[in-house]
Every structure is written in structure tokens, then in C-alpha cells.
């Protein structure tokens, strides 16, 4: 299930890199990776947040920070 979710979020981000829900999708991609036992990949994904979404809403940045802590980034 997490692999399917990661694939779907990855596809969404690839097709629509500037989508309004992009920051949240990036966090959900990272969460899926962490839950699949891939925390290093989750951290790499979260590292893209500031580059890909420099004006992400505060709520998305807070989710990313929380996920970074859970992934031990």
C-alpha cells in the first residue's frame, strides 16, 4: 500500500511540479518512503521542499519538519 502511495505521489509531482498541493504531496511521498523502511530516501525527498516549493504554505512546512524528525533527517 505504501509503495502504491509513493508511486502515485511521485507521479503527481513529476507531472505537476508546481501544483498547489505539491508541498503536501512531497511530504506524503516522504512519509510513504519512511513507512516502507526507506528513511534516507524520505530525507532526500524532504530536502527538495525548499528548492521545489520555496513559497510553500506554513502548514506544509510544519508537516515537512515533523516528517524530518520522524525520519531522523
PDB file of N, CA and C in Angstrom:
ATOM      1  N   UNK A   1       0.818  -1.197   0.000  1.00  0.00           N
ATOM      2  CA  UNK A   1       0.000   0.000   0.000  1.00  0.00           C
ATOM      3  C   UNK A   1       0.862   1.261   0.000  1.00  0.00           C
ATOM      4  N   UNK A   2       1.937   1.251   0.817  1.00  0.00           N
ATOM      5  CA  UNK A   2       2.800   2.433   0.862  1.00  0.00           C
ATOM      6  C   UNK A   2       3.564   2.611  -0.450  1.00  0.00           C
ATOM      7  N   UNK A   3       3.915   1.487  -1.074  1.00  0.00           N
ATOM      8  CA  UNK A   3       4.620   1.571  -2.356  1.00  0.00           C
ATOM      9  C   UNK A   3       3.708   2.195  -3.416  1.00  0.00           C
ATOM     10  N   UNK A   4       2.447   1.802  -3.400  1.00  0.00           N
ATOM     11  CA  UNK A   4       1.488   2.379  -4.348  1.00  0.00           C
ATOM     12  C   UNK A   4       1.311   3.869  -4.095  1.00  0.00           C
ATOM     13  N   UNK A   5       1.233   4.235  -2.824  1.00  0.00           N
ATOM     14  CA  UNK A   5       1.073   5.651  -2.479  1.00  0.00           C
ATOM     15  C   UNK A   5       2.303   6.445  -2.909  1.00  0.00           C
ATOM     16  N   UNK A   6       3.493   5.910  -2.639  1.00  0.00           N
ATOM     17  CA  UNK A   6       4.718   6.601  -3.034  1.00  0.00           C
ATOM     18  C   UNK A   6       4.772   6.784  -4.549  1.00  0.00           C
ATOM     19  N   UNK A   7       4.391   5.751  -5.277  1.00  0.00           N
ATOM     20  CA  UNK A   7       4.389   5.845  -6.741  1.00  0.00           C
ATOM     21  C   UNK A   7       3.403   6.910  -7.221  1.00  0.00           C
ATOM     22  N   UNK A   8       2.230   6.950  -6.607  1.00  0.00           N
ATOM     23  CA  UNK A   8       1.213   7.926  -7.011  1.00  0.00           C
ATOM     24  C   UNK A   8       1.664   9.357  -6.713  1.00  0.00           C
ATOM     25  N   UNK A   9       2.234   9.579  -5.526  1.00  0.00           N
ATOM     26  CA  UNK A   9       2.707  10.928  -5.188  1.00  0.00           C
ATOM     27  C   UNK A   9       3.888  11.323  -6.068  1.00  0.00           C
ATOM     28  N   UNK A  10       4.766  10.377  -6.341  1.00  0.00           N
ATOM     29  CA  UNK A  10       5.899  10.659  -7.225  1.00  0.00           C
ATOM     30  C   UNK A  10       5.440  11.022  -8.623  1.00  0.00           C
ATOM     31  N   UNK A  11       4.461  10.309  -9.121  1.00  0.00           N
ATOM     32  CA  UNK A  11       3.911  10.587 -10.452  1.00  0.00           C
ATOM     33  C   UNK A  11       3.243  11.955 -10.487  1.00  0.00           C
ATOM     34  N   UNK A  12       2.483  12.268  -9.453  1.00  0.00           N
ATOM     35  CA  UNK A  12       1.823  13.569  -9.382  1.00  0.00           C
ATOM     36  C   UNK A  12       2.856  14.702  -9.407  1.00  0.00           C
ATOM     37  N   UNK A  13       3.920  14.548  -8.619  1.00  0.00           N
ATOM     38  CA  UNK A  13       4.951  15.582  -8.563  1.00  0.00           C
ATOM     39  C   UNK A  13       5.705  15.707  -9.881  1.00  0.00           C
ATOM     40  N   UNK A  14       5.884  14.585 -10.582  1.00  0.00           N
ATOM     41  CA  UNK A  14       6.567  14.624 -11.872  1.00  0.00           C
ATOM     42  C   UNK A  14       5.706  15.302 -12.938  1.00  0.00           C
ATOM     43  N   UNK A  15       4.408  14.987 -12.942  1.00  0.00           N
ATOM     44  CA  UNK A  15       3.501  15.552 -13.943  1.00  0.00           C
ATOM     45  C   UNK A  15       3.157  17.008 -13.660  1.00  0.00           C
ATOM     46  N   UNK A  16       3.011  17.344 -12.394  1.00  0.00           N
ATOM     47  CA  UNK A  16       2.577  18.684 -11.999  1.00  0.00           C
ATOM     48  C   UNK A  16       3.522  19.260 -10.941  1.00  0.00           C
ATOM     49  N   UNK A  17       4.744  19.603 -11.338  1.00  0.00           N
ATOM     50  CA  UNK A  17       5.750  20.041 -10.358  1.00  0.00           C
ATOM     51  C   UNK A  17       5.404  21.331  -9.613  1.00  0.00           C
ATOM     52  N   UNK A  18       4.504  22.109 -10.122  1.00  0.00           N
ATOM     53  CA  UNK A  18       4.124  23.366  -9.466  1.00  0.00           C
ATOM     54  C   UNK A  18       2.686  23.345  -8.953  1.00  0.00           C
ATOM     55  N   UNK A  19       2.136  22.153  -8.770  1.00  0.00           N
ATOM     56  CA  UNK A  19       0.755  22.023  -8.314  1.00  0.00           C
ATOM     57  C   UNK A  19       0.564  22.643  -6.935  1.00  0.00           C
ATOM     58  N   UNK A  20      -0.615  23.153  -6.695  1.00  0.00           N
ATOM     59  CA  UNK A  20      -0.926  23.775  -5.410  1.00  0.00           C
ATOM     60  C   UNK A  20      -0.739  22.788  -4.258  1.00  0.00           C
ATOM     61  N   UNK A  21      -1.085  21.545  -4.482  1.00  0.00           N
ATOM     62  CA  UNK A  21      -0.943  20.511  -3.449  1.00  0.00           C
ATOM     63  C   UNK A  21       0.432  19.850  -3.493  1.00  0.00           C
ATOM     64  N   UNK A  22       1.342  20.393  -4.265  1.00  0.00           N
ATOM     65  CA  UNK A  22       2.679  19.826  -4.398  1.00  0.00           C
ATOM     66  C   UNK A  22       3.427  19.665  -3.086  1.00  0.00           C
ATOM     67  N   UNK A  23       3.469  20.708  -2.248  1.00  0.00           N
ATOM     68  CA  UNK A  23       4.198  20.559  -0.979  1.00  0.00           C
ATOM     69  C   UNK A  23       3.645  19.437  -0.097  1.00  0.00           C
ATOM     70  N   UNK A  24       2.333  19.343  -0.012  1.00  0.00           N
ATOM     71  CA  UNK A  24       1.727  18.285   0.789  1.00  0.00           C
ATOM     72  C   UNK A  24       2.000  16.917   0.172  1.00  0.00           C
ATOM     73  N   UNK A  25       1.990  16.854  -1.160  1.00  0.00           N
ATOM     74  CA  UNK A  25       2.275  15.598  -1.841  1.00  0.00           C
ATOM     75  C   UNK A  25       3.711  15.161  -1.591  1.00  0.00           C
ATOM     76  N   UNK A  26       4.617  16.104  -1.564  1.00  0.00           N
ATOM     77  CA  UNK A  26       6.018  15.785  -1.289  1.00  0.00           C
ATOM     78  C   UNK A  26       6.167  15.214   0.120  1.00  0.00           C
ATOM     79  N   UNK A  27       5.488  15.793   1.080  1.00  0.00           N
ATOM     80  CA  UNK A  27       5.540  15.276   2.453  1.00  0.00           C
ATOM     81  C   UNK A  27       4.927  13.879   2.512  1.00  0.00           C
ATOM     82  N   UNK A  28       3.832  13.671   1.821  1.00  0.00           N
ATOM     83  CA  UNK A  28       3.191  12.358   1.827  1.00  0.00           C
ATOM     84  C   UNK A  28       4.061  11.311   1.120  1.00  0.00           C
ATOM     85  N   UNK A  29       4.774  11.727   0.081  1.00  0.00           N
ATOM     86  CA  UNK A  29       5.732  10.834  -0.569  1.00  0.00           C
ATOM     87  C   UNK A  29       6.804  10.418   0.437  1.00  0.00           C
ATOM     88  N   UNK A  30       7.341  11.392   1.152  1.00  0.00           N
ATOM     89  CA  UNK A  30       8.373  11.103   2.153  1.00  0.00           C
ATOM     90  C   UNK A  30       7.841  10.183   3.251  1.00  0.00           C
ATOM     91  N   UNK A  31       6.624  10.441   3.697  1.00  0.00           N
ATOM     92  CA  UNK A  31       6.020   9.594   4.738  1.00  0.00           C
ATOM     93  C   UNK A  31       5.888   8.160   4.241  1.00  0.00           C
ATOM     94  N   UNK A  32       5.449   7.995   3.012  1.00  0.00           N
ATOM     95  CA  UNK A  32       5.315   6.647   2.444  1.00  0.00           C
ATOM     96  C   UNK A  32       6.669   5.949   2.397  1.00  0.00           C
ATOM     97  N   UNK A  33       7.699   6.682   2.002  1.00  0.00           N
ATOM     98  CA  UNK A  33       9.039   6.094   1.945  1.00  0.00           C
ATOM     99  C   UNK A  33       9.508   5.668   3.339  1.00  0.00           C
ATOM    100  N   UNK A  34       9.286   6.523   4.318  1.00  0.00           N
ATOM    101  CA  UNK A  34       9.681   6.187   5.692  1.00  0.00           C
ATOM    102  C   UNK A  34       8.968   4.932   6.161  1.00  0.00           C
ATOM    103  N   UNK A  35       7.673   4.851   5.905  1.00  0.00           N
ATOM    104  CA  UNK A  35       6.895   3.705   6.350  1.00  0.00           C
ATOM    105  C   UNK A  35       7.241   2.432   5.587  1.00  0.00           C
ATOM    106  N   UNK A  36       7.893   2.565   4.445  1.00  0.00           N
ATOM    107  CA  UNK A  36       8.390   1.397   3.707  1.00  0.00           C
ATOM    108  C   UNK A  36       9.787   1.009   4.185  1.00  0.00           C
ATOM    109  N   UNK A  37      10.316   1.737   5.179  1.00  0.00           N
ATOM    110  CA  UNK A  37      11.635   1.432   5.694  1.00  0.00           C
ATOM    111  C   UNK A  37      12.760   2.093   4.922  1.00  0.00           C
ATOM    112  N   UNK A  38      12.460   3.223   4.269  1.00  0.00           N
ATOM    113  CA  UNK A  38      13.445   3.949   3.474  1.00  0.00           C
ATOM    114  C   UNK A  38      13.606   5.380   3.992  1.00  0.00           C
ATOM    115  N   UNK A  39      14.072   5.547   5.226  1.00  0.00           N
ATOM    116  CA  UNK A  39      14.175   6.895   5.777  1.00  0.00           C
ATOM    117  C   UNK A  39      15.165   7.797   5.044  1.00  0.00           C
ATOM    118  N   UNK A  40      16.236   7.230   4.496  1.00  0.00           N
ATOM    119  CA  UNK A  40      17.194   8.059   3.755  1.00  0.00           C
ATOM    120  C   UNK A  40      16.550   8.653   2.508  1.00  0.00           C
ATOM    121  N   UNK A  41      15.737   7.850   1.827  1.00  0.00           N
ATOM    122  CA  UNK A  41      15.027   8.347   0.651  1.00  0.00           C
ATOM    123  C   UNK A  41      13.988   9.384   1.052  1.00  0.00           C
ATOM    124  N   UNK A  42      13.355   9.172   2.191  1.00  0.00           N
ATOM    125  CA  UNK A  42      12.388  10.148   2.703  1.00  0.00           C
ATOM    126  C   UNK A  42      13.078  11.482   2.943  1.00  0.00           C
ATOM    127  N   UNK A  43      14.259  11.437   3.535  1.00  0.00           N
ATOM    128  CA  UNK A  43      15.006  12.669   3.808  1.00  0.00           C
ATOM    129  C   UNK A  43      15.412  13.371   2.515  1.00  0.00           C
ATOM    130  N   UNK A  44      15.787  12.589   1.514  1.00  0.00           N
ATOM    131  CA  UNK A  44      16.135  13.192   0.214  1.00  0.00           C
ATOM    132  C   UNK A  44      14.927  13.918  -0.369  1.00  0.00           C
ATOM    133  N   UNK A  45      13.767  13.279  -0.289  1.00  0.00           N
ATOM    134  CA  UNK A  45      12.548  13.903  -0.811  1.00  0.00           C
ATOM    135  C   UNK A  45      12.243  15.194  -0.054  1.00  0.00           C
ATOM    136  N   UNK A  46      12.354  15.148   1.262  1.00  0.00           N
ATOM    137  CA  UNK A  46      12.071  16.335   2.066  1.00  0.00           C
ATOM    138  C   UNK A  46      13.077  17.448   1.799  1.00  0.00           C
ATOM    139  N   UNK A  47      14.279  17.073   1.406  1.00  0.00           N
ATOM    140  CA  UNK A  47      15.296  18.063   1.064  1.00  0.00           C
ATOM    141  C   UNK A  47      14.941  18.887  -0.163  1.00  0.00           C
ATOM    142  N   UNK A  48      14.023  18.387  -0.966  1.00  0.00           N
ATOM    143  CA  UNK A  48      13.588  19.113  -2.160  1.00  0.00           C
ATOM    144  C   UNK A  48      12.593  20.224  -1.856  1.00  0.00           C
ATOM    145  N   UNK A  49      12.018  20.208  -0.663  1.00  0.00           N
ATOM    146  CA  UNK A  49      10.940  21.146  -0.327  1.00  0.00           C
ATOM    147  C   UNK A  49      11.343  22.596  -0.569  1.00  0.00           C
ATOM    148  N   UNK A  50      12.467  23.019  -0.019  1.00  0.00           N
ATOM    149  CA  UNK A  50      12.835  24.436  -0.126  1.00  0.00           C
ATOM    150  C   UNK A  50      13.192  24.831  -1.555  1.00  0.00           C
ATOM    151  N   UNK A  51      13.719  23.897  -2.339  1.00  0.00           N
ATOM    152  CA  UNK A  51      14.069  24.206  -3.731  1.00  0.00           C
ATOM    153  C   UNK A  51      12.843  24.203  -4.632  1.00  0.00           C
ATOM    154  N   UNK A  52      12.049  23.155  -4.495  1.00  0.00           N
ATOM    155  CA  UNK A  52      10.900  22.992  -5.389  1.00  0.00           C
ATOM    156  C   UNK A  52       9.710  23.860  -4.981  1.00  0.00           C
ATOM    157  N   UNK A  53       9.567  24.094  -3.685  1.00  0.00           N
ATOM    158  CA  UNK A  53       8.419  24.851  -3.185  1.00  0.00           C
ATOM    159  C   UNK A  53       8.876  25.911  -2.183  1.00  0.00           C
ATOM    160  N   UNK A  54       9.632  26.906  -2.640  1.00  0.00           N
ATOM    161  CA  UNK A  54      10.153  27.912  -1.709  1.00  0.00           C
ATOM    162  C   UNK A  54       9.067  28.738  -1.022  1.00  0.00           C
ATOM    163  N   UNK A  55       7.903  28.803  -1.602  1.00  0.00           N
ATOM    164  CA  UNK A  55       6.810  29.578  -1.012  1.00  0.00           C
ATOM    165  C   UNK A  55       5.697  28.671  -0.493  1.00  0.00           C
ATOM    166  N   UNK A  56       6.093  27.484  -0.040  1.00  0.00           N
ATOM    167  CA  UNK A  56       5.104  26.534   0.484  1.00  0.00           C
ATOM    168  C   UNK A  56       4.395  27.139   1.689  1.00  0.00           C
ATOM    169  N   UNK A  57       3.117  26.832   1.839  1.00  0.00           N
ATOM    170  CA  UNK A  57       2.371  27.333   2.998  1.00  0.00           C
ATOM    171  C   UNK A  57       3.004  26.851   4.311  1.00  0.00           C
ATOM    172  N   UNK A  58       2.804  27.618   5.355  1.00  0.00           N
ATOM    173  CA  UNK A  58       3.366  27.285   6.660  1.00  0.00           C
ATOM    174  C   UNK A  58       2.934  25.899   7.124  1.00  0.00           C
ATOM    175  N   UNK A  59       1.698  25.534   6.859  1.00  0.00           N
ATOM    176  CA  UNK A  59       1.202  24.216   7.275  1.00  0.00           C
ATOM    177  C   UNK A  59       2.008  23.097   6.619  1.00  0.00           C
ATOM    178  N   UNK A  60       2.323  23.250   5.346  1.00  0.00           N
ATOM    179  CA  UNK A  60       3.111  22.236   4.634  1.00  0.00           C
ATOM    180  C   UNK A  60       4.534  22.190   5.171  1.00  0.00           C
ATOM    181  N   UNK A  61       5.093  23.346   5.483  1.00  0.00           N
ATOM    182  CA  UNK A  61       6.453  23.373   6.048  1.00  0.00           C
ATOM    183  C   UNK A  61       6.477  22.724   7.427  1.00  0.00           C
ATOM    184  N   UNK A  62       5.420  22.920   8.207  1.00  0.00           N
ATOM    185  CA  UNK A  62       5.343  22.291   9.521  1.00  0.00           C
ATOM    186  C   UNK A  62       5.235  20.769   9.392  1.00  0.00           C
ATOM    187  N   UNK A  63       4.436  20.304   8.432  1.00  0.00           N
ATOM    188  CA  UNK A  63       4.337  18.863   8.183  1.00  0.00           C
ATOM    189  C   UNK A  63       5.685  18.291   7.767  1.00  0.00           C
ATOM    190  N   UNK A  64       6.401  19.023   6.922  1.00  0.00           N
ATOM    191  CA  UNK A  64       7.717  18.573   6.471  1.00  0.00           C
ATOM    192  C   UNK A  64       8.688  18.486   7.643  1.00  0.00           C
ATOM    193  N   UNK A  65       8.652  19.471   8.526  1.00  0.00           N
ATOM    194  CA  UNK A  65       9.534  19.463   9.695  1.00  0.00           C
ATOM    195  C   UNK A  65       9.221  18.263  10.596  1.00  0.00           C
ATOM    196  N   UNK A  66       7.950  17.985  10.773  1.00  0.00           N
ATOM    197  CA  UNK A  66       7.540  16.843  11.584  1.00  0.00           C
ATOM    198  C   UNK A  66       8.014  15.537  10.951  1.00  0.00           C
ATOM    199  N   UNK A  67       7.871  15.435   9.655  1.00  0.00           N
ATOM    200  CA  UNK A  67       8.295  14.227   8.954  1.00  0.00           C
ATOM    201  C   UNK A  67       9.815  14.081   8.977  1.00  0.00           C
ATOM    202  N   UNK A  68      10.540  15.202   8.902  1.00  0.00           N
ATOM    203  CA  UNK A  68      12.002  15.142   9.016  1.00  0.00           C
ATOM    204  C   UNK A  68      12.404  14.552  10.365  1.00  0.00           C
ATOM    205  N   UNK A  69      11.713  14.967  11.417  1.00  0.00           N
ATOM    206  CA  UNK A  69      12.011  14.434  12.754  1.00  0.00           C
ATOM    207  C   UNK A  69      11.714  12.941  12.825  1.00  0.00           C
ATOM    208  N   UNK A  70      10.593  12.531  12.273  1.00  0.00           N
ATOM    209  CA  UNK A  70      10.223  11.107  12.297  1.00  0.00           C
ATOM    210  C   UNK A  70      11.193  10.263  11.471  1.00  0.00           C
ATOM    211  N   UNK A  71      11.742  10.848  10.423  1.00  0.00           N
ATOM    212  CA  UNK A  71      12.666  10.125   9.540  1.00  0.00           C
ATOM    213  C   UNK A  71      14.112  10.247   9.992  1.00  0.00           C
ATOM    214  N   UNK A  72      14.335  10.990  11.069  1.00  0.00           N
ATOM    215  CA  UNK A  72      15.689  11.235  11.610  1.00  0.00           C
ATOM    216  C   UNK A  72      16.602  11.872  10.584  1.00  0.00           C
ATOM    217  N   UNK A  73      16.102  12.884   9.905  1.00  0.00           N
ATOM    218  CA  UNK A  73      16.895  13.603   8.903  1.00  0.00           C
ATOM    219  C   UNK A  73      17.896  14.529   9.584  1.00  0.00           C
TER     220      UNK A  73
END
